PDB file of N, CA and C in Angstrom:
ATOM      1  N   MET A   1      86.948  94.474 117.741  1.00 88.00           N
ATOM      2  CA  MET A   1      87.440  95.530 116.884  1.00 88.00           C
ATOM      3  C   MET A   1      86.247  96.257 116.278  1.00 88.00           C
ATOM      4  N   GLU A   2      86.283  97.580 116.347  1.00 92.00           N
ATOM      5  CA  GLU A   2      85.194  98.397 115.821  1.00 92.00           C
ATOM      6  C   GLU A   2      85.759  99.457 114.881  1.00 92.00           C
ATOM      7  N   LEU A   3      85.204  99.536 113.671  1.00 92.00           N
ATOM      8  CA  LEU A   3      85.634 100.525 112.688  1.00 92.00           C
ATOM      9  C   LEU A   3      84.692 101.716 112.695  1.00 92.00           C
ATOM     10  N   ASN A   4      85.271 102.914 112.649  1.00 94.00           N
ATOM     11  CA  ASN A   4      84.495 104.140 112.495  1.00 94.00           C
ATOM     12  C   ASN A   4      85.053 104.890 111.296  1.00 94.00           C
ATOM     13  N   ILE A   5      84.233 105.102 110.275  1.00 95.00           N
ATOM     14  CA  ILE A   5      84.655 105.817 109.081  1.00 95.00           C
ATOM     15  C   ILE A   5      84.483 107.308 109.345  1.00 95.00           C
ATOM     16  N   THR A   6      85.576 108.091 109.209  1.00 96.00           N
ATOM     17  CA  THR A   6      85.486 109.531 109.417  1.00 96.00           C
ATOM     18  C   THR A   6      85.331 110.271 108.094  1.00 96.00           C
ATOM     19  N   THR A   7      86.025 109.812 107.052  1.00 96.00           N
ATOM     20  CA  THR A   7      85.952 110.447 105.741  1.00 96.00           C
ATOM     21  C   THR A   7      85.879 109.374 104.672  1.00 96.00           C
ATOM     22  N   GLU A   8      85.022 109.613 103.695  1.00 95.00           N
ATOM     23  CA  GLU A   8      84.844 108.673 102.592  1.00 95.00           C
ATOM     24  C   GLU A   8      84.783 109.493 101.311  1.00 95.00           C
ATOM     25  N   LYS A   9      85.722 109.255 100.394  1.00 96.00           N
ATOM     26  CA  LYS A   9      85.796 110.038  99.169  1.00 96.00           C
ATOM     27  C   LYS A   9      85.744 109.097  97.971  1.00 96.00           C
ATOM     28  N   LYS A  10      84.770 109.294  97.096  1.00 96.00           N
ATOM     29  CA  LYS A  10      84.634 108.470  95.895  1.00 96.00           C
ATOM     30  C   LYS A  10      85.531 109.043  94.808  1.00 96.00           C
ATOM     31  N   ASN A  11      86.431 108.227  94.281  1.00 93.00           N
ATOM     32  CA  ASN A  11      87.324 108.622  93.202  1.00 93.00           C
ATOM     33  C   ASN A  11      86.928 107.807  91.976  1.00 93.00           C
ATOM     34  N   SER A  12      86.042 108.367  91.155  1.00 93.00           N
ATOM     35  CA  SER A  12      85.518 107.608  90.020  1.00 93.00           C
ATOM     36  C   SER A  12      86.541 107.461  88.896  1.00 93.00           C
ATOM     37  N   LEU A  13      87.528 108.342  88.817  1.00 93.00           N
ATOM     38  CA  LEU A  13      88.564 108.213  87.798  1.00 93.00           C
ATOM     39  C   LEU A  13      89.381 106.937  88.009  1.00 93.00           C
ATOM     40  N   LEU A  14      89.716 106.646  89.260  1.00 91.00           N
ATOM     41  CA  LEU A  14      90.495 105.448  89.575  1.00 91.00           C
ATOM     42  C   LEU A  14      89.621 104.268  89.975  1.00 91.00           C
ATOM     43  N   GLY A  15      88.311 104.463  90.056  1.00 92.00           N
ATOM     44  CA  GLY A  15      87.399 103.371  90.382  1.00 92.00           C
ATOM     45  C   GLY A  15      87.554 102.862  91.801  1.00 92.00           C
ATOM     46  N   ARG A  16      87.672 103.795  92.745  1.00 94.00           N
ATOM     47  CA  ARG A  16      87.851 103.384  94.129  1.00 94.00           C
ATOM     48  C   ARG A  16      87.193 104.379  95.075  1.00 94.00           C
ATOM     49  N   THR A  17      87.034 103.938  96.308  1.00 95.00           N
ATOM     50  CA  THR A  17      86.573 104.794  97.389  1.00 95.00           C
ATOM     51  C   THR A  17      87.712 104.904  98.388  1.00 95.00           C
ATOM     52  N   GLU A  18      88.146 106.135  98.657  1.00 96.00           N
ATOM     53  CA  GLU A  18      89.231 106.369  99.601  1.00 96.00           C
ATOM     54  C   GLU A  18      88.612 106.554 100.980  1.00 96.00           C
ATOM     55  N   VAL A  19      89.027 105.725 101.923  1.00 97.00           N
ATOM     56  CA  VAL A  19      88.402 105.668 103.242  1.00 97.00           C
ATOM     57  C   VAL A  19      89.428 106.032 104.314  1.00 97.00           C
ATOM     58  N   TYR A  20      89.018 106.926 105.218  1.00 97.00           N
ATOM     59  CA  TYR A  20      89.829 107.304 106.368  1.00 97.00           C
ATOM     60  C   TYR A  20      88.980 107.088 107.608  1.00 97.00           C
ATOM     61  N   GLY A  21      89.586 106.590 108.668  1.00 96.00           N
ATOM     62  CA  GLY A  21      88.793 106.357 109.867  1.00 96.00           C
ATOM     63  C   GLY A  21      89.637 105.940 111.048  1.00 96.00           C
ATOM     64  N   THR A  22      88.930 105.500 112.091  1.00 96.00           N
ATOM     65  CA  THR A  22      89.590 105.025 113.303  1.00 96.00           C
ATOM     66  C   THR A  22      89.118 103.613 113.603  1.00 96.00           C
ATOM     67  N   VAL A  23      89.975 102.874 114.242  1.00 96.00           N
ATOM     68  CA  VAL A  23      89.638 101.521 114.668  1.00 96.00           C
ATOM     69  C   VAL A  23      89.896 101.434 116.172  1.00 96.00           C
ATOM     70  N   THR A  24      88.913 100.916 116.899  1.00 95.00           N
ATOM     71  CA  THR A  24      89.028 100.717 118.342  1.00 95.00           C
ATOM     72  C   THR A  24      89.230  99.226 118.584  1.00 95.00           C
ATOM     73  N   PHE A  25      90.189  98.892 119.433  1.00 94.00           N
ATOM     74  CA  PHE A  25      90.554  97.485 119.609  1.00 94.00           C
ATOM     75  C   PHE A  25      90.985  97.227 121.040  1.00 94.00           C
ATOM     76  N   GLU A  26      91.086  95.962 121.385  1.00 92.00           N
ATOM     77  CA  GLU A  26      91.641  95.529 122.666  1.00 92.00           C
ATOM     78  C   GLU A  26      92.874  94.693 122.364  1.00 92.00           C
ATOM     79  N   GLY A  27      93.910  94.849 123.146  1.00 89.00           N
ATOM     80  CA  GLY A  27      95.129  94.079 122.928  1.00 89.00           C
ATOM     81  C   GLY A  27      95.987  94.724 121.855  1.00 89.00           C
ATOM     82  N   ALA A  28      96.529  93.891 120.975  1.00 90.00           N
ATOM     83  CA  ALA A  28      97.435  94.362 119.937  1.00 90.00           C
ATOM     84  C   ALA A  28      96.683  95.108 118.836  1.00 90.00           C
ATOM     85  N   THR A  29      97.402  96.000 118.167  1.00 91.00           N
ATOM     86  CA  THR A  29      96.838  96.730 117.035  1.00 91.00           C
ATOM     87  C   THR A  29      96.463  95.734 115.948  1.00 91.00           C
ATOM     88  N   PRO A  30      95.273  95.856 115.350  1.00 92.00           N
ATOM     89  CA  PRO A  30      94.868  94.912 114.311  1.00 92.00           C
ATOM     90  C   PRO A  30      95.776  95.000 113.083  1.00 92.00           C
ATOM     91  N   SER A  31      95.943  93.878 112.425  1.00 93.00           N
ATOM     92  CA  SER A  31      96.792  93.823 111.240  1.00 93.00           C
ATOM     93  C   SER A  31      96.067  94.424 110.042  1.00 93.00           C
ATOM     94  N   ASN A  32      96.818  94.664 108.971  1.00 93.00           N
ATOM     95  CA  ASN A  32      96.219  95.162 107.732  1.00 93.00           C
ATOM     96  C   ASN A  32      95.166  94.191 107.221  1.00 93.00           C
ATOM     97  N   ALA A  33      95.426  92.887 107.360  1.00 94.00           N
ATOM     98  CA  ALA A  33      94.484  91.873 106.882  1.00 94.00           C
ATOM     99  C   ALA A  33      93.171  91.930 107.657  1.00 94.00           C
ATOM    100  N   GLN A  34      93.242  92.145 108.969  1.00 94.00           N
ATOM    101  CA  GLN A  34      92.025  92.221 109.773  1.00 94.00           C
ATOM    102  C   GLN A  34      91.198  93.454 109.419  1.00 94.00           C
ATOM    103  N   VAL A  35      91.854  94.598 109.235  1.00 95.00           N
ATOM    104  CA  VAL A  35      91.142  95.823 108.859  1.00 95.00           C
ATOM    105  C   VAL A  35      90.586  95.683 107.447  1.00 95.00           C
ATOM    106  N   SER A  36      91.357  95.074 106.552  1.00 95.00           N
ATOM    107  CA  SER A  36      90.902  94.844 105.184  1.00 95.00           C
ATOM    108  C   SER A  36      89.651  93.972 105.161  1.00 95.00           C
ATOM    109  N   GLU A  37      89.646  92.922 105.966  1.00 95.00           N
ATOM    110  CA  GLU A  37      88.494  92.020 106.045  1.00 95.00           C
ATOM    111  C   GLU A  37      87.259  92.752 106.578  1.00 95.00           C
ATOM    112  N   ALA A  38      87.448  93.586 107.596  1.00 94.00           N
ATOM    113  CA  ALA A  38      86.328  94.334 108.173  1.00 94.00           C
ATOM    114  C   ALA A  38      85.766  95.350 107.175  1.00 94.00           C
ATOM    115  N   LEU A  39      86.652  96.017 106.422  1.00 95.00           N
ATOM    116  CA  LEU A  39      86.192  96.982 105.419  1.00 95.00           C
ATOM    117  C   LEU A  39      85.473  96.286 104.272  1.00 95.00           C
ATOM    118  N   ALA A  40      85.978  95.133 103.849  1.00 93.00           N
ATOM    119  CA  ALA A  40      85.331  94.382 102.775  1.00 93.00           C
ATOM    120  C   ALA A  40      83.925  93.975 103.191  1.00 93.00           C
ATOM    121  N   LYS A  41      83.777  93.555 104.422  1.00 94.00           N
ATOM    122  CA  LYS A  41      82.463  93.166 104.938  1.00 94.00           C
ATOM    123  C   LYS A  41      81.527  94.373 104.989  1.00 94.00           C
ATOM    124  N   LYS A  42      82.052  95.516 105.425  1.00 94.00           N
ATOM    125  CA  LYS A  42      81.246  96.736 105.549  1.00 94.00           C
ATOM    126  C   LYS A  42      80.772  97.247 104.185  1.00 94.00           C
ATOM    127  N   TYR A  43      81.631  97.152 103.166  1.00 93.00           N
ATOM    128  CA  TYR A  43      81.298  97.654 101.835  1.00 93.00           C
ATOM    129  C   TYR A  43      80.721  96.583 100.913  1.00 93.00           C
ATOM    130  N   GLY A  44      80.651  95.346 101.367  1.00 93.00           N
ATOM    131  CA  GLY A  44      80.104  94.273 100.549  1.00 93.00           C
ATOM    132  C   GLY A  44      80.988  93.911  99.370  1.00 93.00           C
ATOM    133  N   LYS A  45      82.287  94.008  99.550  1.00 92.00           N
ATOM    134  CA  LYS A  45      83.259  93.694  98.500  1.00 92.00           C
ATOM    135  C   LYS A  45      84.088  92.494  98.926  1.00 92.00           C
ATOM    136  N   ASP A  46      84.893  91.994  97.989  1.00 92.00           N
ATOM    137  CA  ASP A  46      85.828  90.914  98.273  1.00 92.00           C
ATOM    138  C   ASP A  46      87.084  91.515  98.911  1.00 92.00           C
ATOM    139  N   THR A  47      87.764  90.766  99.752  1.00 92.00           N
ATOM    140  CA  THR A  47      88.968  91.289 100.410  1.00 92.00           C
ATOM    141  C   THR A  47      90.087  91.581  99.414  1.00 92.00           C
ATOM    142  N   ASP A  48      90.026  90.995  98.214  1.00 92.00           N
ATOM    143  CA  ASP A  48      91.041  91.252  97.194  1.00 92.00           C
ATOM    144  C   ASP A  48      90.946  92.661  96.623  1.00 92.00           C
ATOM    145  N   THR A  49      89.829  93.352  96.849  1.00 93.00           N
ATOM    146  CA  THR A  49      89.651  94.695  96.296  1.00 93.00           C
ATOM    147  C   THR A  49      89.895  95.793  97.328  1.00 93.00           C
ATOM    148  N   VAL A  50      90.365  95.428  98.518  1.00 95.00           N
ATOM    149  CA  VAL A  50      90.620  96.404  99.583  1.00 95.00           C
ATOM    150  C   VAL A  50      92.123  96.473  99.846  1.00 95.00           C
ATOM    151  N   VAL A  51      92.659  97.699  99.845  1.00 94.00           N
ATOM    152  CA  VAL A  51      94.078  97.910 100.131  1.00 94.00           C
ATOM    153  C   VAL A  51      94.178  98.854 101.321  1.00 94.00           C
ATOM    154  N   VAL A  52      94.765  98.378 102.410  1.00 95.00           N
ATOM    155  CA  VAL A  52      94.986  99.218 103.586  1.00 95.00           C
ATOM    156  C   VAL A  52      96.353  99.874 103.418  1.00 95.00           C
ATOM    157  N   LYS A  53      96.370 101.197 103.341  1.00 95.00           N
ATOM    158  CA  LYS A  53      97.628 101.927 103.147  1.00 95.00           C
ATOM    159  C   LYS A  53      98.461 101.917 104.426  1.00 95.00           C
ATOM    160  N   HIS A  54      97.841 102.297 105.554  1.00 95.00           N
ATOM    161  CA  HIS A  54      98.554 102.248 106.825  1.00 95.00           C
ATOM    162  C   HIS A  54      97.591 102.339 108.002  1.00 95.00           C
ATOM    163  N   ILE A  55      98.084 101.866 109.140  1.00 95.00           N
ATOM    164  CA  ILE A  55      97.366 101.942 110.409  1.00 95.00           C
ATOM    165  C   ILE A  55      98.328 102.600 111.402  1.00 95.00           C
ATOM    166  N   LEU A  56      97.906 103.724 111.961  1.00 94.00           N
ATOM    167  CA  LEU A  56      98.770 104.464 112.872  1.00 94.00           C
ATOM    168  C   LEU A  56      98.166 104.478 114.269  1.00 94.00           C
ATOM    169  N   GLY A  57      98.847 103.848 115.202  1.00 92.00           N
ATOM    170  CA  GLY A  57      98.387 103.812 116.585  1.00 92.00           C
ATOM    171  C   GLY A  57      99.391 104.474 117.500  1.00 92.00           C
ATOM    172  N   LYS A  58      98.935 104.897 118.651  1.00 89.00           N
ATOM    173  CA  LYS A  58      99.826 105.478 119.653  1.00 89.00           C
ATOM    174  C   LYS A  58     100.165 104.407 120.681  1.00 89.00           C
ATOM    175  N   PHE A  59     101.340 104.500 121.249  1.00 89.00           N
ATOM    176  CA  PHE A  59     101.814 103.513 122.209  1.00 89.00           C
ATOM    177  C   PHE A  59     100.861 103.436 123.395  1.00 89.00           C
ATOM    178  N   GLY A  60     100.403 102.231 123.703  1.00 87.00           N
ATOM    179  CA  GLY A  60      99.530 102.009 124.841  1.00 87.00           C
ATOM    180  C   GLY A  60      98.080 102.388 124.621  1.00 87.00           C
ATOM    181  N   GLY A  61      97.736 102.845 123.428  1.00 90.00           N
ATOM    182  CA  GLY A  61      96.367 103.276 123.158  1.00 90.00           C
ATOM    183  C   GLY A  61      95.486 102.141 122.682  1.00 90.00           C
ATOM    184  N   ILE A  62      94.188 102.397 122.677  1.00 93.00           N
ATOM    185  CA  ILE A  62      93.239 101.387 122.198  1.00 93.00           C
ATOM    186  C   ILE A  62      92.559 101.829 120.910  1.00 93.00           C
ATOM    187  N   THR A  63      93.036 102.947 120.327  1.00 95.00           N
ATOM    188  CA  THR A  63      92.507 103.388 119.041  1.00 95.00           C
ATOM    189  C   THR A  63      93.661 103.651 118.092  1.00 95.00           C
ATOM    190  N   ALA A  64      93.381 103.542 116.815  1.00 95.00           N
ATOM    191  CA  ALA A  64      94.361 103.828 115.779  1.00 95.00           C
ATOM    192  C   ALA A  64      93.622 104.418 114.590  1.00 95.00           C
ATOM    193  N   THR A  65      94.316 105.225 113.802  1.00 96.00           N
ATOM    194  CA  THR A  65      93.725 105.761 112.583  1.00 96.00           C
ATOM    195  C   THR A  65      94.215 104.922 111.414  1.00 96.00           C
ATOM    196  N   PHE A  66      93.410 104.851 110.368  1.00 96.00           N
ATOM    197  CA  PHE A  66      93.806 104.080 109.192  1.00 96.00           C
ATOM    198  C   PHE A  66      93.413 104.812 107.923  1.00 96.00           C
ATOM    199  N   GLU A  67      94.066 104.417 106.841  1.00 97.00           N
ATOM    200  CA  GLU A  67      93.764 104.916 105.503  1.00 97.00           C
ATOM    201  C   GLU A  67      93.704 103.701 104.593  1.00 97.00           C
ATOM    202  N   ALA A  68      92.639 103.613 103.804  1.00 96.00           N
ATOM    203  CA  ALA A  68      92.469 102.450 102.933  1.00 96.00           C
ATOM    204  C   ALA A  68      91.769 102.856 101.646  1.00 96.00           C
ATOM    205  N   ASP A  69      91.921 102.036 100.619  1.00 95.00           N
ATOM    206  CA  ASP A  69      91.231 102.208  99.344  1.00 95.00           C
ATOM    207  C   ASP A  69      90.396 100.969  99.081  1.00 95.00           C
ATOM    208  N   VAL A  70      89.119 101.179  98.753  1.00 96.00           N
ATOM    209  CA  VAL A  70      88.217 100.084  98.406  1.00 96.00           C
ATOM    210  C   VAL A  70      87.920 100.226  96.918  1.00 96.00           C
ATOM    211  N   TYR A  71      88.436  99.302  96.118  1.00 95.00           N
ATOM    212  CA  TYR A  71      88.276  99.366  94.666  1.00 95.00           C
ATOM    213  C   TYR A  71      86.970  98.723  94.233  1.00 95.00           C
ATOM    214  N   ASP A  72      86.437  99.215  93.103  1.00 94.00           N
ATOM    215  CA  ASP A  72      85.199  98.667  92.555  1.00 94.00           C
ATOM    216  C   ASP A  72      85.415  97.254  92.023  1.00 94.00           C
ATOM    217  N   THR A  73      86.543  97.032  91.336  1.00 92.00           N
ATOM    218  CA  THR A  73      86.852  95.720  90.765  1.00 92.00           C
ATOM    219  C   THR A  73      88.325  95.380  90.997  1.00 92.00           C
ATOM    220  N   LYS A  74      88.639  94.115  90.879  1.00 92.00           N
ATOM    221  CA  LYS A  74      90.021  93.639  91.003  1.00 92.00           C
ATOM    222  C   LYS A  74      90.884  94.206  89.866  1.00 92.00           C
ATOM    223  N   GLU A  75      90.295  94.363  88.679  1.00 92.00           N
ATOM    224  CA  GLU A  75      91.022  94.891  87.526  1.00 92.00           C
ATOM    225  C   GLU A  75      91.471  96.332  87.779  1.00 92.00           C
ATOM    226  N   GLN A  76      90.590  97.151  88.384  1.00 91.00           N
ATOM    227  CA  GLN A  76      90.948  98.528  88.716  1.00 91.00           C
ATOM    228  C   GLN A  76      92.105  98.554  89.706  1.00 91.00           C
ATOM    229  N   LEU A  77      92.092  97.656  90.666  1.00 90.00           N
ATOM    230  CA  LEU A  77      93.165  97.579  91.651  1.00 90.00           C
ATOM    231  C   LEU A  77      94.488  97.250  90.967  1.00 90.00           C
ATOM    232  N   LEU A  78      94.476  96.282  90.066  1.00 90.00           N
ATOM    233  CA  LEU A  78      95.707  95.876  89.387  1.00 90.00           C
ATOM    234  C   LEU A  78      96.246  96.980  88.485  1.00 90.00           C
ATOM    235  N   LYS A  79      95.367  97.790  87.892  1.00 90.00           N
ATOM    236  CA  LYS A  79      95.800  98.901  87.040  1.00 90.00           C
ATOM    237  C   LYS A  79      96.410 100.034  87.860  1.00 90.00           C
ATOM    238  N   THR A  80      95.879 100.266  89.047  1.00 88.00           N
ATOM    239  CA  THR A  80      96.226 101.454  89.816  1.00 88.00           C
ATOM    240  C   THR A  80      97.361 101.245  90.810  1.00 88.00           C
ATOM    241  N   GLU A  81      97.308 100.186  91.573  1.00 85.00           N
ATOM    242  CA  GLU A  81      98.285  99.969  92.646  1.00 85.00           C
ATOM    243  C   GLU A  81      99.650  99.597  92.071  1.00 85.00           C
ATOM    244  N   PRO A  82     100.739 100.093  92.699  1.00 85.00           N
ATOM    245  CA  PRO A  82     102.078  99.718  92.232  1.00 85.00           C
ATOM    246  C   PRO A  82     102.349  98.241  92.488  1.00 85.00           C
ATOM    247  N   LYS A  83     103.102  97.644  91.597  1.00 83.00           N
ATOM    248  CA  LYS A  83     103.458  96.232  91.724  1.00 83.00           C
ATOM    249  C   LYS A  83     104.526  96.077  92.796  1.00 83.00           C
ATOM    250  N   LYS A  84     104.428  95.018  93.595  1.00 78.00           N
ATOM    251  CA  LYS A  84     105.438  94.747  94.609  1.00 78.00           C
ATOM    252  C   LYS A  84     106.585  93.983  93.966  1.00 78.00           C
ATOM    253  N   LYS A  85     107.801  94.371  94.318  1.00 79.00           N
ATOM    254  CA  LYS A  85     108.973  93.693  93.786  1.00 79.00           C
ATOM    255  C   LYS A  85     109.159  92.374  94.506  1.00 79.00           C
ATOM    256  N   GLU A  86     109.504  91.346  93.757  1.00 79.00           N
ATOM    257  CA  GLU A  86     109.774  90.043  94.355  1.00 79.00           C
ATOM    258  C   GLU A  86     111.252  89.973  94.712  1.00 79.00           C
ATOM    259  N   LYS A  87     111.538  89.371  95.867  1.00 75.00           N
ATOM    260  CA  LYS A  87     112.919  89.233  96.297  1.00 75.00           C
ATOM    261  C   LYS A  87     113.588  88.127  95.501  1.00 75.00           C
ATOM    262  N   ALA A  88     114.837  88.353  95.139  1.00 70.00           N
ATOM    263  CA  ALA A  88     115.595  87.347  94.412  1.00 70.00           C
ATOM    264  C   ALA A  88     115.944  86.204  95.351  1.00 70.00           C
ATOM    265  N   ALA A  89     115.779  84.985  94.882  1.00 70.00           N
ATOM    266  CA  ALA A  89     116.062  83.806  95.707  1.00 70.00           C
ATOM    267  C   ALA A  89     117.570  83.656  95.890  1.00 70.00           C
ATOM    268  N   GLY A  90     117.969  83.352  97.107  1.00 67.00           N
ATOM    269  CA  GLY A  90     119.371  83.067  97.374  1.00 67.00           C
ATOM    270  C   GLY A  90     120.232  84.272  97.682  1.00 67.00           C
ATOM    271  N   THR A  91     119.688  85.457  97.728  1.00 68.00           N
ATOM    272  CA  THR A  91     120.514  86.610  98.047  1.00 68.00           C
ATOM    273  C   THR A  91     120.530  86.821  99.553  1.00 68.00           C
ATOM    274  N   ALA A  92     121.696  87.101 100.074  1.00 65.00           N
ATOM    275  CA  ALA A  92     121.856  87.315 101.514  1.00 65.00           C
ATOM    276  C   ALA A  92     121.578  88.780 101.837  1.00 65.00           C
ATOM    277  N   PRO A  93     121.022  89.064 103.004  1.00 67.00           N
ATOM    278  CA  PRO A  93     120.795  90.463 103.386  1.00 67.00           C
ATOM    279  C   PRO A  93     122.118  91.188 103.609  1.00 67.00           C
ATOM    280  N   ALA A  94     122.133  92.480 103.389  1.00 65.00           N
ATOM    281  CA  ALA A  94     123.348  93.269 103.570  1.00 65.00           C
ATOM    282  C   ALA A  94     123.742  93.303 105.038  1.00 65.00           C
ATOM    283  N   ALA A  95     125.042  93.248 105.270  1.00 62.00           N
ATOM    284  CA  ALA A  95     125.533  93.231 106.658  1.00 62.00           C
ATOM    285  C   ALA A  95     125.796  94.618 107.165  1.00 62.00           C
TER     286      ALA A  95
END
């Protein structure tokens, strides 16, 4: 897997770097966790401070585009990113 950064925008108000780029891969499209790990390594940050918004690939292709945010600190991430709702235990899915 190879990452190519096409656009990098520093957002100092939110304490993050907004990253856009392409990823070249073999086989299946890489998961958000794999791209997050690669970006954390590239920027010298912890994986907890990287949020991959989406990865868009074309059917049968070996490249995909991605959008991600690399936060300066974990606290900035918690202030900015929306909280995920937890599923209620014991509820059945709608039929």
